[in-house]
């Protein structure tokens, strides 16, 4: 009898572990990037991307299309919209404009409307860190320098757990 109980325990433990994992809600995944390289010509109010920035936008689209985002967010600038355009085309999603001045509002919207899904956000060197903070990331990266365009931030949110940040790079340095 003891042997039978032991065997049943060994057989049931993996099943119970699988059920516990299945009951856990899926993570909300947010990819954040800075727009691609912009035209630095003085006096441009809303500069376009350079050829290098356009190439980076193509790479972003290729890399994140297979993540099947449910939503794409962009600020209302030419460079962020252009950076997101290849991904929007690949996914047939219409980018949603957000205010970079209110990162808490975007973080709340993502949590309420896209829980358990994947979203992509394109912002600026001075707006991504406040957004990471609003998503609960701590500690934050020190800074995003003006000449840095290659960071890809991945934030995973699970209820009751701290935000998990993974930083990688894509495209040319």
Short mmCIF file of C-alpha atoms in Angstrom, two decimals:
data_model
loop_
_atom_site.label_atom_id
_atom_site.label_comp_id
_atom_site.label_asym_id
_atom_site.label_seq_id
_atom_site.Cartn_x
_atom_site.Cartn_y
_atom_site.Cartn_z
CA UNK A 1 0.00 0.00 0.00
CA UNK A 2 2.84 2.39 0.89
CA UNK A 3 4.53 1.57 -2.39
CA UNK A 4 1.32 2.34 -4.29
CA UNK A 5 0.97 5.72 -2.52
CA UNK A 6 4.58 6.54 -3.32
CA UNK A 7 4.11 5.72 -6.98
CA UNK A 8 0.91 7.76 -7.15
CA UNK A 9 2.70 10.70 -5.55
CA UNK A 10 5.48 10.52 -8.12
CA UNK A 11 2.97 10.44 -10.95
CA UNK A 12 0.73 13.20 -9.61
CA UNK A 13 3.39 15.76 -8.64
CA UNK A 14 4.26 16.78 -12.23
CA UNK A 15 0.56 16.99 -13.08
CA UNK A 16 -0.15 19.24 -10.10
CA UNK A 17 2.80 21.44 -11.05
CA UNK A 18 1.45 21.77 -14.58
CA UNK A 19 -1.98 22.73 -13.27
CA UNK A 20 -0.45 25.41 -11.05
CA UNK A 21 1.40 26.88 -14.03
CA UNK A 22 -1.73 26.76 -16.18
CA UNK A 23 -3.72 28.62 -13.52
CA UNK A 24 -1.15 31.44 -13.40
CA UNK A 25 -2.27 34.39 -15.56
CA UNK A 26 -0.12 35.13 -18.60
CA UNK A 27 2.37 37.97 -18.41
CA UNK A 28 1.69 41.34 -19.96
CA UNK A 29 4.70 42.03 -22.14
CA UNK A 30 5.68 45.54 -23.17
CA UNK A 31 8.47 46.24 -25.65
CA UNK A 32 9.78 49.81 -25.48
CA UNK A 33 12.15 51.39 -27.97
CA UNK A 34 13.38 54.79 -28.87
CA UNK A 35 12.66 56.05 -32.37
CA UNK A 36 15.32 55.40 -35.00
CA UNK A 37 18.12 57.81 -35.84
CA UNK A 38 16.73 61.23 -36.68
CA UNK A 39 17.85 63.98 -39.03
CA UNK A 40 19.96 66.37 -36.95
CA UNK A 41 19.62 69.34 -39.29
CA UNK A 42 19.23 72.43 -37.08
CA UNK A 43 15.82 74.08 -37.03
CA UNK A 44 13.69 71.05 -37.88
CA UNK A 45 10.63 71.08 -35.64
CA UNK A 46 9.71 67.45 -36.36
CA UNK A 47 12.73 65.76 -37.95
CA UNK A 48 12.37 62.67 -40.13
CA UNK A 49 14.43 59.52 -39.77
CA UNK A 50 17.76 59.19 -41.51
CA UNK A 51 18.41 56.19 -43.79
CA UNK A 52 20.02 54.48 -40.76
CA UNK A 53 16.86 55.18 -38.74
CA UNK A 54 14.68 53.78 -41.49
CA UNK A 55 16.84 50.63 -41.62
CA UNK A 56 16.48 50.29 -37.84
CA UNK A 57 12.70 50.65 -38.18
CA UNK A 58 12.66 47.78 -40.69
CA UNK A 59 14.65 45.59 -38.28
CA UNK A 60 12.29 46.44 -35.44
CA UNK A 61 9.31 45.42 -37.56
CA UNK A 62 10.92 42.12 -38.49
CA UNK A 63 11.96 41.35 -34.92
CA UNK A 64 8.71 42.20 -33.14
CA UNK A 65 6.11 41.09 -35.71
CA UNK A 66 6.61 37.48 -34.62
CA UNK A 67 5.73 38.51 -31.03
CA UNK A 68 2.15 39.15 -32.25
CA UNK A 69 1.51 42.45 -30.45
CA UNK A 70 -2.07 43.34 -29.62
CA UNK A 71 -1.37 47.10 -29.75
CA UNK A 72 1.22 49.58 -30.94
CA UNK A 73 1.75 52.93 -29.21
CA UNK A 74 3.59 55.97 -30.55
CA UNK A 75 4.00 59.60 -29.64
CA UNK A 76 2.72 62.09 -32.19
CA UNK A 77 6.02 62.79 -33.93
CA UNK A 78 7.14 61.91 -37.40
CA UNK A 79 10.19 59.95 -36.19
CA UNK A 80 8.24 57.70 -33.80
CA UNK A 81 5.44 57.06 -36.29
CA UNK A 82 7.98 56.22 -39.00
CA UNK A 83 9.86 53.90 -36.63
CA UNK A 84 6.65 52.00 -35.93
CA UNK A 85 5.37 51.96 -39.54
CA UNK A 86 7.00 48.68 -40.70
CA UNK A 87 5.68 46.84 -37.63
CA UNK A 88 2.23 48.36 -38.12
CA UNK A 89 2.24 47.18 -41.72
CA UNK A 90 3.45 43.68 -40.80
CA UNK A 91 0.79 43.27 -38.09
CA UNK A 92 -2.04 45.24 -39.75
CA UNK A 93 -2.41 47.23 -36.51
CA UNK A 94 -3.14 50.94 -36.41
CA UNK A 95 -0.70 52.70 -34.04
CA UNK A 96 -2.32 54.46 -31.10
CA UNK A 97 -1.00 57.89 -30.11
CA UNK A 98 -0.14 58.46 -26.46
CA UNK A 99 1.08 61.48 -24.53
CA UNK A 100 4.70 61.09 -23.46
CA UNK A 101 3.99 63.73 -20.80
CA UNK A 102 1.73 61.29 -18.92
CA UNK A 103 3.53 57.93 -18.62
CA UNK A 104 1.26 56.83 -15.75
CA UNK A 105 -1.80 57.09 -18.00
CA UNK A 106 -0.21 54.84 -20.63
CA UNK A 107 0.93 52.34 -17.98
CA UNK A 108 -2.62 52.22 -16.58
CA UNK A 109 -4.15 51.82 -20.03
CA UNK A 110 -1.82 48.95 -20.89
CA UNK A 111 -2.63 47.23 -17.59
CA UNK A 112 -6.37 47.62 -18.01
CA UNK A 113 -6.84 47.05 -21.74
CA UNK A 114 -3.97 44.71 -22.63
CA UNK A 115 -3.42 42.53 -19.57
CA UNK A 116 -1.88 39.21 -20.59
CA UNK A 117 -1.04 40.52 -24.06
CA UNK A 118 1.97 42.03 -25.82
CA UNK A 119 2.27 45.70 -26.75
CA UNK A 120 4.98 47.83 -28.36
CA UNK A 121 5.72 51.43 -27.39
CA UNK A 122 7.97 53.80 -29.34
CA UNK A 123 9.14 56.89 -27.49
CA UNK A 124 12.11 59.19 -27.00
CA UNK A 125 15.39 59.16 -25.09
CA UNK A 126 13.87 61.38 -22.39
CA UNK A 127 10.48 59.65 -22.15
CA UNK A 128 11.27 55.93 -21.98
CA UNK A 129 12.77 55.94 -18.48
CA UNK A 130 9.73 57.68 -16.91
CA UNK A 131 7.51 55.13 -18.68
CA UNK A 132 9.63 52.25 -17.36
CA UNK A 133 9.22 53.72 -13.86
CA UNK A 134 5.44 54.02 -14.34
CA UNK A 135 5.36 50.34 -15.31
CA UNK A 136 7.03 49.49 -12.00
CA UNK A 137 10.57 48.81 -13.20
CA UNK A 138 13.21 49.30 -10.53
CA UNK A 139 16.05 49.94 -10.57
CA UNK A 140 16.00 51.94 -13.78
CA UNK A 141 18.80 52.10 -16.33
CA UNK A 142 20.97 55.18 -15.66
CA UNK A 143 20.18 57.03 -18.88
CA UNK A 144 19.59 56.80 -22.60
CA UNK A 145 22.18 58.95 -24.29
CA UNK A 146 21.29 61.18 -27.22
CA UNK A 147 23.34 58.99 -29.60
CA UNK A 148 21.86 55.67 -28.39
CA UNK A 149 19.13 54.22 -30.58
CA UNK A 150 19.65 50.48 -30.28
CA UNK A 151 18.08 49.60 -26.91
CA UNK A 152 15.13 47.22 -26.83
CA UNK A 153 13.50 47.14 -23.41
CA UNK A 154 11.21 44.21 -22.58
CA UNK A 155 9.03 44.53 -19.48
CA UNK A 156 7.06 41.57 -18.18
CA UNK A 157 4.26 42.24 -15.71
CA UNK A 158 2.57 39.55 -13.64
CA UNK A 159 0.00 40.25 -10.91
CA UNK A 160 1.57 40.31 -7.47
CA UNK A 161 5.14 40.22 -8.79
CA UNK A 162 7.68 42.96 -9.46
CA UNK A 163 8.11 44.11 -13.04
CA UNK A 164 10.84 42.19 -14.83
CA UNK A 165 13.08 44.12 -17.22
CA UNK A 166 15.24 42.59 -19.94
CA UNK A 167 17.45 44.92 -21.98
CA UNK A 168 18.84 43.95 -25.35
CA UNK A 169 20.03 45.75 -28.45
CA UNK A 170 18.99 45.55 -32.08
CA UNK A 171 20.35 46.96 -35.31
CA UNK A 172 23.61 48.80 -35.85
CA UNK A 173 25.34 50.35 -32.84
#
